[in-house]
Coordinates of C-alpha atoms and ligand atoms in Angstrom, one line a residue:
M1464 CA 67.9 -65.7 133.2
V1465 CA 69.5 -62.7 134.7
E1466 CA 73.1 -63.0 135.9
I1467 CA 74.5 -61.2 138.9
G1468 CA 78.2 -60.5 138.9
Q1469 CA 81.1 -58.1 139.1
D1470 CA 82.1 -58.0 135.5
I1471 CA 82.4 -54.3 134.7
D1472 CA 83.5 -55.0 131.1
R1473 CA 80.4 -57.0 130.4
A1474 CA 78.2 -54.2 131.8
E1475 CA 80.1 -51.8 129.6
Q1476 CA 79.6 -53.9 126.5
L1477 CA 75.9 -54.3 127.1
L1478 CA 75.4 -50.5 127.7
R1479 CA 77.4 -49.7 124.6
K1480 CA 74.9 -51.9 122.7
G1481 CA 72.0 -49.9 124.0
E1482 CA 71.0 -52.5 126.6
V1483 CA 70.0 -51.8 130.2
V1484 CA 71.9 -53.1 133.2
G1485 CA 71.3 -53.1 137.0
I1486 CA 74.0 -51.0 138.7
P1487 CA 74.9 -50.4 142.4
T1488 CA 75.2 -46.9 143.8
E1489 CA 75.6 -45.8 147.4
T1490 CA 71.9 -44.8 147.6
V1491 CA 70.0 -47.6 145.9
Y1492 CA 70.4 -49.8 142.8
G1493 CA 69.7 -48.2 139.5
L1494 CA 68.5 -49.5 136.2
A1495 CA 71.0 -48.0 133.8
G1496 CA 71.1 -47.2 130.1
N1497 CA 72.7 -44.7 127.8
A1498 CA 71.2 -41.3 128.7
L1499 CA 71.8 -39.9 125.2
N1500 CA 70.2 -42.8 123.3
E1501 CA 66.4 -42.7 123.0
E1502 CA 66.1 -46.4 122.5
S1503 CA 67.9 -47.1 125.7
I1504 CA 65.8 -44.6 127.6
L1505 CA 62.6 -46.2 126.2
K1506 CA 63.8 -49.6 127.4
I1507 CA 64.3 -48.2 130.9
Y1508 CA 60.7 -46.8 130.9
S1509 CA 59.4 -50.0 129.6
V1510 CA 61.2 -52.4 132.0
K1511 CA 60.2 -50.3 135.0
N1512 CA 56.7 -49.8 133.6
R1513 CA 57.2 -46.1 134.4
P1514 CA 55.0 -43.4 132.9
K1515 CA 57.0 -41.2 130.5
F1516 CA 56.1 -38.0 132.4
D1517 CA 58.4 -39.1 135.2
P1518 CA 61.9 -38.0 134.2
L1519 CA 65.2 -39.9 134.7
I1520 CA 68.4 -39.0 136.6
A1521 CA 71.7 -39.0 134.6
H1522 CA 74.9 -40.2 136.3
V1523 CA 78.5 -39.3 135.3
D1524 CA 81.8 -39.6 137.1
T1525 CA 83.4 -36.1 136.7
L1526 CA 82.4 -32.5 136.9
D1527 CA 83.8 -32.0 133.3
K1528 CA 81.2 -34.5 132.0
V1529 CA 78.5 -32.6 133.9
K1530 CA 79.6 -29.4 132.2
G1531 CA 79.3 -31.1 128.8
L1532 CA 75.6 -31.8 129.5
V1533 CA 74.3 -28.6 131.1
D1534 CA 74.2 -24.9 130.1
E1535 CA 74.8 -23.1 133.3
I1536 CA 75.6 -23.9 136.9
P1537 CA 74.4 -21.4 139.5
E1538 CA 77.0 -20.4 142.1
K1539 CA 75.3 -22.3 144.9
A1540 CA 75.1 -25.4 142.7
K1541 CA 78.8 -25.2 142.2
I1542 CA 79.3 -25.1 146.0
L1543 CA 77.1 -28.1 146.4
A1544 CA 78.8 -30.0 143.7
K1545 CA 82.2 -29.4 145.2
K1546 CA 81.1 -30.4 148.7
F1547 CA 78.8 -33.3 148.0
W1548 CA 79.9 -35.0 144.8
P1549 CA 80.5 -37.8 144.5
G1550 CA 77.6 -38.5 146.8
P1551 CA 73.8 -38.8 147.3
L1552 CA 72.8 -35.4 145.9
T1553 CA 71.0 -34.9 142.6
I1554 CA 71.1 -31.4 141.2
L1555 CA 68.6 -30.1 138.6
L1556 CA 70.4 -28.0 136.0
K1557 CA 69.4 -26.5 132.6
K1558 CA 70.2 -29.1 130.0
K1559 CA 72.0 -28.6 126.8
R1560 CA 70.0 -29.1 123.5
H1561 CA 71.6 -32.5 122.7
V1562 CA 70.2 -34.1 125.9
P1563 CA 67.1 -35.9 124.8
D1564 CA 63.7 -34.5 125.9
L1565 CA 62.7 -38.1 126.5
L1566 CA 65.2 -38.2 129.4
T1567 CA 63.7 -35.1 131.1
S1568 CA 60.0 -35.7 130.1
G1569 CA 60.2 -32.5 128.1
L1570 CA 61.4 -30.3 131.1
N1571 CA 64.2 -27.8 130.5
R1572 CA 66.2 -29.0 133.5
M1573 CA 67.9 -32.4 133.8
A1574 CA 68.6 -34.2 137.0
I1575 CA 72.2 -35.2 137.4
R1576 CA 74.6 -36.6 140.0
I1577 CA 78.0 -38.1 140.5
P1578 CA 77.5 -41.3 142.5
H1579 CA 79.9 -42.6 145.1
H1580 CA 80.4 -46.3 144.5
P1581 CA 83.7 -47.6 143.3
I1582 CA 82.2 -50.1 140.8
T1583 CA 79.9 -47.7 139.2
Q1584 CA 82.5 -45.0 139.1
E1585 CA 84.8 -47.3 137.3
L1586 CA 82.0 -48.2 134.8
L1587 CA 81.2 -44.5 134.3
S1588 CA 84.9 -43.7 133.7
K1589 CA 85.0 -46.2 130.8
L1590 CA 81.9 -44.7 129.1
D1591 CA 81.7 -41.6 126.9
F1592 CA 78.0 -41.1 127.6
P1593 CA 76.1 -40.5 130.9
L1594 CA 74.0 -43.3 132.4
A1595 CA 70.3 -42.7 133.0
A1596 CA 69.4 -44.7 136.1
P1597 CA 66.2 -44.6 137.9
S1598 CA 65.9 -46.8 140.9
A1599 CA 65.8 -50.4 139.7
N1600 CA 62.2 -51.3 140.9
P1601 CA 58.9 -51.6 139.1
F1602 CA 57.1 -48.2 139.2
G1603 CA 55.3 -47.7 142.5
Y1604 CA 57.4 -50.1 144.5
V1605 CA 60.2 -49.5 147.0
S1606 CA 63.7 -49.0 145.7
P1607 CA 66.2 -52.0 145.7
T1608 CA 69.2 -51.9 148.1
S1609 CA 70.8 -55.1 147.0
A1610 CA 71.5 -56.9 143.7
Q1611 CA 69.1 -59.7 144.8
H1612 CA 66.2 -57.2 145.2
V1613 CA 66.8 -56.1 141.6
A1614 CA 66.9 -59.7 140.4
N1615 CA 63.7 -60.6 142.3
Q1616 CA 61.7 -57.9 140.6
L1617 CA 63.3 -57.2 137.2
G1618 CA 65.2 -60.4 136.7
E1619 CA 63.0 -61.6 133.8
Q1620 CA 63.5 -58.5 131.8
I1621 CA 67.2 -57.7 132.1
S1622 CA 70.3 -59.8 131.5
Y1623 CA 72.9 -58.5 133.9
I1624 CA 73.2 -56.9 137.3
L1625 CA 76.5 -55.5 138.6
D1626 CA 76.8 -56.5 142.2
G1627 CA 78.2 -53.9 144.5
G1628 CA 76.9 -55.3 147.8
D1629 CA 74.3 -53.7 150.0
C1630 CA 73.8 -50.0 149.5
E1631 CA 75.6 -47.9 152.1
V1632 CA 73.0 -45.1 152.4
G1633 CA 69.9 -47.1 151.6
L1634 CA 67.7 -44.2 150.5
E1635 CA 67.6 -42.3 147.2
S1636 CA 69.5 -39.1 146.7
T1637 CA 68.3 -35.8 147.9
I1638 CA 67.1 -33.7 144.9
I1639 CA 67.7 -30.0 144.8
G1640 CA 67.1 -27.3 142.1
F1641 CA 67.0 -23.5 141.8
E1642 CA 64.0 -21.2 141.2
D1643 CA 65.2 -17.7 140.5
N1644 CA 68.6 -18.8 142.0
D1645 CA 66.9 -19.8 145.3
P1646 CA 67.5 -23.4 146.3
V1647 CA 64.5 -25.7 146.5
V1648 CA 64.7 -29.3 147.7
Y1649 CA 62.2 -31.6 145.9
R1650 CA 63.1 -34.9 147.5
L1651 CA 64.5 -35.6 150.9
G1652 CA 67.2 -38.2 150.6
G1653 CA 70.7 -39.4 151.5
T1654 CA 72.3 -35.9 151.8
K1655 CA 71.0 -34.2 155.0
I1656 CA 69.2 -30.9 154.9
E1657 CA 71.3 -29.7 157.8
E1658 CA 74.5 -30.3 155.8
I1659 CA 73.1 -28.6 152.7
E1660 CA 72.1 -25.5 154.7
G1661 CA 75.4 -25.5 156.4
S1662 CA 77.1 -24.9 153.1
I1663 CA 74.6 -22.7 151.1
G1664 CA 72.3 -21.2 153.7
S1665 CA 68.6 -21.9 154.1
V1666 CA 66.7 -23.9 151.5
R1667 CA 63.0 -24.2 150.7
I1668 CA 61.6 -27.7 151.0
N1669 CA 58.9 -28.6 148.5
V1670 CA 58.2 -32.3 148.9
N1671 CA 54.5 -32.3 149.1
M1672 CA 52.8 -35.4 147.8
S1673 CA 50.9 -34.9 144.6
S1674 CA 49.7 -36.9 141.7
N1675 CA 50.4 -34.0 139.4
P1676 CA 52.8 -35.0 136.6
A1677 CA 54.2 -31.4 136.6
A1678 CA 55.6 -32.0 140.0
P1679 CA 57.8 -35.1 139.4
G1680 CA 59.4 -37.0 142.2
M1681 CA 56.5 -36.4 144.5
L1682 CA 54.1 -39.1 143.5
K1683 CA 51.9 -40.3 146.3
S1684 CA 52.1 -44.0 146.0
H1685 CA 55.8 -44.1 145.1
Y1686 CA 56.8 -46.2 148.1
S1687 CA 53.7 -48.2 148.7
P1688 CA 54.7 -51.8 149.5
G1689 CA 51.2 -53.0 148.8
R1690 CA 49.4 -53.0 152.1
K1691 CA 48.0 -50.6 154.7
I1692 CA 50.6 -48.9 156.9
L1693 CA 49.3 -47.2 160.0
L1694 CA 51.8 -44.5 161.3
G1695 CA 51.7 -43.5 164.9
N1696 CA 52.2 -44.8 168.4
I1697 CA 52.8 -48.5 167.9
E1698 CA 52.0 -49.7 171.4
E1699 CA 48.6 -47.9 171.3
N1700 CA 47.7 -49.1 167.8
L1701 CA 48.7 -52.7 168.6
K1702 CA 46.3 -53.1 171.5
D1703 CA 43.2 -54.3 169.5
L1704 CA 45.1 -56.2 166.8
D1705 CA 46.0 -59.8 166.1
P1706 CA 49.8 -60.1 166.4
N1707 CA 49.8 -62.9 163.8
T1708 CA 48.5 -60.7 161.1
T1709 CA 50.1 -57.5 162.1
G1710 CA 53.6 -56.3 161.0
I1711 CA 55.7 -53.7 162.9
I1712 CA 58.4 -51.4 161.7
S1713 CA 59.8 -49.8 164.8
F1714 CA 62.7 -47.5 165.2
Q1715 CA 64.5 -49.1 168.2
K1716 CA 62.1 -51.2 170.2
E1717 CA 61.5 -54.9 170.1
Y1718 CA 57.9 -56.1 170.3
D1719 CA 56.4 -59.4 171.2
L1720 CA 55.5 -60.6 167.7
P1721 CA 56.5 -63.5 165.4
M1722 CA 60.0 -62.4 164.2
K1723 CA 59.0 -62.5 160.6
N1724 CA 56.4 -59.8 161.3
L1725 CA 58.9 -57.4 163.0
A1726 CA 61.6 -55.1 161.7
V1727 CA 63.6 -52.9 164.1
L1728 CA 65.4 -50.2 162.1
S1729 CA 68.2 -49.6 164.5
D1730 CA 68.3 -51.0 168.0
T1731 CA 70.9 -48.3 169.0
G1732 CA 68.8 -45.5 167.6
D1733 CA 71.2 -44.6 164.8
L1734 CA 69.3 -42.7 162.1
N1735 CA 71.9 -43.6 159.4
Q1736 CA 71.4 -47.3 160.1
A1737 CA 67.6 -46.8 160.1
A1738 CA 67.9 -45.3 156.6
R1739 CA 70.0 -48.2 155.5
N1740 CA 67.3 -50.6 156.7
I1741 CA 64.0 -49.0 155.8
F1742 CA 63.5 -50.4 152.3
T1743 CA 64.4 -53.9 153.4
A1744 CA 61.9 -53.5 156.2
L1745 CA 59.2 -52.4 153.9
R1746 CA 60.0 -55.4 151.6
K1747 CA 59.9 -57.8 154.6
M1748 CA 56.4 -56.5 155.4
D1749 CA 55.2 -57.4 151.9
Q1750 CA 53.8 -60.7 153.1
S1751 CA 50.4 -61.8 152.0
H1752 CA 49.1 -62.9 155.5
L1753 CA 49.7 -59.5 157.0
K1754 CA 46.6 -57.3 157.2
I1755 CA 48.2 -54.2 158.6
I1756 CA 51.6 -52.7 159.3
L1757 CA 52.3 -50.4 162.3
A1758 CA 55.1 -48.0 162.0
E1759 CA 56.3 -44.9 163.9
Y1760 CA 58.0 -41.6 163.0
L1761 CA 61.7 -41.3 163.7
P1762 CA 63.2 -38.1 165.1
E1763 CA 62.8 -35.4 162.4
E1764 CA 66.5 -34.7 162.0
G1765 CA 69.4 -36.0 159.8
L1766 CA 68.3 -39.0 157.7
G1767 CA 65.3 -39.4 160.0
R1768 CA 63.5 -36.8 157.9
A1769 CA 63.9 -38.8 154.7
V1770 CA 62.9 -42.0 156.4
N1771 CA 59.8 -40.3 157.7
D1772 CA 59.0 -39.0 154.3
R1773 CA 59.2 -42.6 152.8
L1774 CA 57.0 -43.9 155.6
R1775 CA 54.4 -41.2 155.0
R1776 CA 54.3 -42.0 151.3
A1777 CA 54.0 -45.7 152.0
S1778 CA 51.1 -45.1 154.4
V1779 CA 48.8 -43.2 152.0
Ligands
TXA754 O1 69.7 -42.1 144.5 C1 69.1 -41.9 143.4 O2 68.7 -40.8 143.0 C2 68.8 -43.2 142.6 C3 70.1 -43.8 142.1 C4 70.0 -44.9 141.2 O3 70.9 -42.8 141.6 N1 67.9 -42.9 141.5 C5 66.6 -42.6 141.7 O4 65.9 -42.4 140.5 O5 66.1 -42.5 142.7 P1 64.4 -42.3 140.4 O6 64.1 -42.2 138.9 O7 63.8 -43.5 141.0 O8 64.0 -41.0 141.1 C6 64.4 -39.8 140.5 C7 63.3 -38.7 140.8 C8 62.0 -39.1 140.1 O9 61.0 -39.0 141.0 C9 61.9 -37.9 139.1 O10 60.6 -37.5 139.0 C10 62.8 -36.9 139.6 O11 63.9 -37.6 140.2 N2 63.4 -36.2 138.4 C11 64.2 -36.7 137.5 N3 64.5 -35.7 136.6 C12 63.9 -34.6 137.0 C13 63.8 -33.3 136.4 N4 64.4 -33.0 135.3 N5 63.1 -32.4 137.1 C14 62.4 -32.7 138.2 N6 62.5 -33.9 138.8 C15 63.2 -34.9 138.2
MG755 MG1 62.5 -44.4 142.1

């Protein structure tokens, strides 16, 4: 049986032995293991049932540790690191030779970030190796934003989850890399594009859905909660449907449906709150009696863009 607790020393011991542990971050919970140990990496892939062509993010607690893992840091990446770390931004940087190819699925770049969560920062500060940590969900399902979410889905396969409460951001990190020194965003997430552009100028966004393994992070079904989601005008779409077998994820508005079929992301219209609630809403809709889920786009700004991206992926 999996245990949920706040024993950082215990998590440390397990990780030193090569085991995997659930950890909190400000974005979502991660399934952590030693990023420099191939056996630990293989355990992560196996517990998540994740194909090995989909590489893992490494987490550390200091810029010095980042420097020990990567070969060069472009100027703009340095600006981003200074401004957004610790925080929900993952940067793709050229890896050093000793970083296992298994971590990056054979790619030259590794994904790395300094997370902003006191428990995980303390854990990382005790370790002399980075933690590989993909979101702690089975491959193809929505990311967990509480320790209980992790226990529900991976509890049979792991022995310990560090509990850091509900995730503050609720969406995965934004992923950015550089092509010929030009910044490219590969995943919309917890760091707003407007803020990134405010510090390094305009960025190209390449988050198209694809099932092409050469374009990791963009897999189509990545957020599918298991049933059909219809995106559009909720009121219109609701007209011909049975409210007992219909679920609704609305931005602000209440609807006349059984409570268990309704998730309102933010009744005050706050996009950050909507981001915090989106994955719990998708989980709530994963009920067998629901035939269809109606959802709507949020304003395409701030974290609304990343929420819209997750809804789009869940709807295909
Ligand atoms: O917020 C987050 O990023 C969370 C927390 C736990 O830190 N982690 C997370 O990991 O979302 P994961 O594995 O679920 O998503 C990471 C994405 C994957 O889609 C992967 O394809 C992409 O990052 N990725 C990882 N390494 C990469 C690399 N070297 N090049 C391109 N994409 C990479
Ligand atoms: Mg994931």
